Tab-separated table of C-alpha atoms in Angstrom:
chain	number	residue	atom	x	y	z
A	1455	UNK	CA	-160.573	99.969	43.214
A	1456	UNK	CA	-157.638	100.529	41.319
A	1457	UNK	CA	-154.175	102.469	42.447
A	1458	UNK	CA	-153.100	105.121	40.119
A	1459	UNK	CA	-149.260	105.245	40.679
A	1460	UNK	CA	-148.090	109.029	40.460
A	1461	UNK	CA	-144.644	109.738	39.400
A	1462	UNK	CA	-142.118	112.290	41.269
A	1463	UNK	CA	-139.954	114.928	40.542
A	1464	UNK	CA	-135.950	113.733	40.020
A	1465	UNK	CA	-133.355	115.249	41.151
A	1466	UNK	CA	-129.680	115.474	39.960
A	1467	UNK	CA	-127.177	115.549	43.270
A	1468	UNK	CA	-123.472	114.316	43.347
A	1469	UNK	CA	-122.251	111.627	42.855
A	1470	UNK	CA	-120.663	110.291	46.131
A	1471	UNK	CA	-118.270	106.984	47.170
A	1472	UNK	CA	-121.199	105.813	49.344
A	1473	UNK	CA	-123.855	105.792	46.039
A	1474	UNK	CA	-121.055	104.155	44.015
A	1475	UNK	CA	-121.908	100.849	45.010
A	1476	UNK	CA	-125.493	101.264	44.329
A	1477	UNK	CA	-124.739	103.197	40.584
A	1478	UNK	CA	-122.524	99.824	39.433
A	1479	UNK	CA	-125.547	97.804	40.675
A	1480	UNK	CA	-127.720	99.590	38.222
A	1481	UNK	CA	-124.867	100.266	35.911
A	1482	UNK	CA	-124.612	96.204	35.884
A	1483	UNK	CA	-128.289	95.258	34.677
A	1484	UNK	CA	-128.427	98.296	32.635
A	1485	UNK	CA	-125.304	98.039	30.291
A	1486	UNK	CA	-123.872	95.266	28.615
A	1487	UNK	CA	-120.198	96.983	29.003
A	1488	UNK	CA	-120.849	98.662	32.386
A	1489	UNK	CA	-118.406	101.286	34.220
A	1490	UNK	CA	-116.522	99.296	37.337
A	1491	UNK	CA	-116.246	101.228	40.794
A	1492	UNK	CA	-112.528	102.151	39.542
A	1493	UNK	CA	-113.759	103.723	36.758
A	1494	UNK	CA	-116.179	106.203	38.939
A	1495	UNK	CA	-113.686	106.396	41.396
A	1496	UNK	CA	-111.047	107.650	39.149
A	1497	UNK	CA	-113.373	110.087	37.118
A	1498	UNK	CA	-114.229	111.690	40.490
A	1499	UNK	CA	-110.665	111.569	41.809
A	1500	UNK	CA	-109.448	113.681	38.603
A	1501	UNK	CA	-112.549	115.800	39.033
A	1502	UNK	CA	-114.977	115.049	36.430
A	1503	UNK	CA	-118.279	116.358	37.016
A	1504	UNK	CA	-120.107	113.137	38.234
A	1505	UNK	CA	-123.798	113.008	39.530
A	1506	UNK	CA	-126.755	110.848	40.183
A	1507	UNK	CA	-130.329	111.237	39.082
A	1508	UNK	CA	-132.466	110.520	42.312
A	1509	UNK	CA	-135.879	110.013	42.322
A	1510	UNK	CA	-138.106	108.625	45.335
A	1511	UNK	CA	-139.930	105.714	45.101
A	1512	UNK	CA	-143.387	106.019	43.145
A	1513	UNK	CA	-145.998	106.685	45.334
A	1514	UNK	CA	-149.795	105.947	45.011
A	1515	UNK	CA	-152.635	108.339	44.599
């Protein structure tokens, strides 16, 4: 018997200082010049319009 992963829905939300550690980790293995945490720390201190696409973990059918 084989699992059939089943993907679900993402969600945008804002971006927050507690997920910035967690967007450079991605940020790290998925750029080759990626953003530091003063760079997403200053955009959202001058108020850019920063968010996060969150998804929960696949789940199987």
């Amino acid at each position: 018997m084989s699992a059939v992963l089943q993907p679900v829905e993402a969600r945008l939300e804002p971006l927050t200082v507690e997920r910035i550690d967690a967007v450079c980790a991605v940020e790290q293995t998925a750029y080759s010049h990626p953003w530091t945490r003063a760079n997403f720390t200053d955009s959202m201190a001058v108020g850019y319009h920063c968010q996060c696409l969150l998804a929960p973990a696949w789940r199987r059918a």
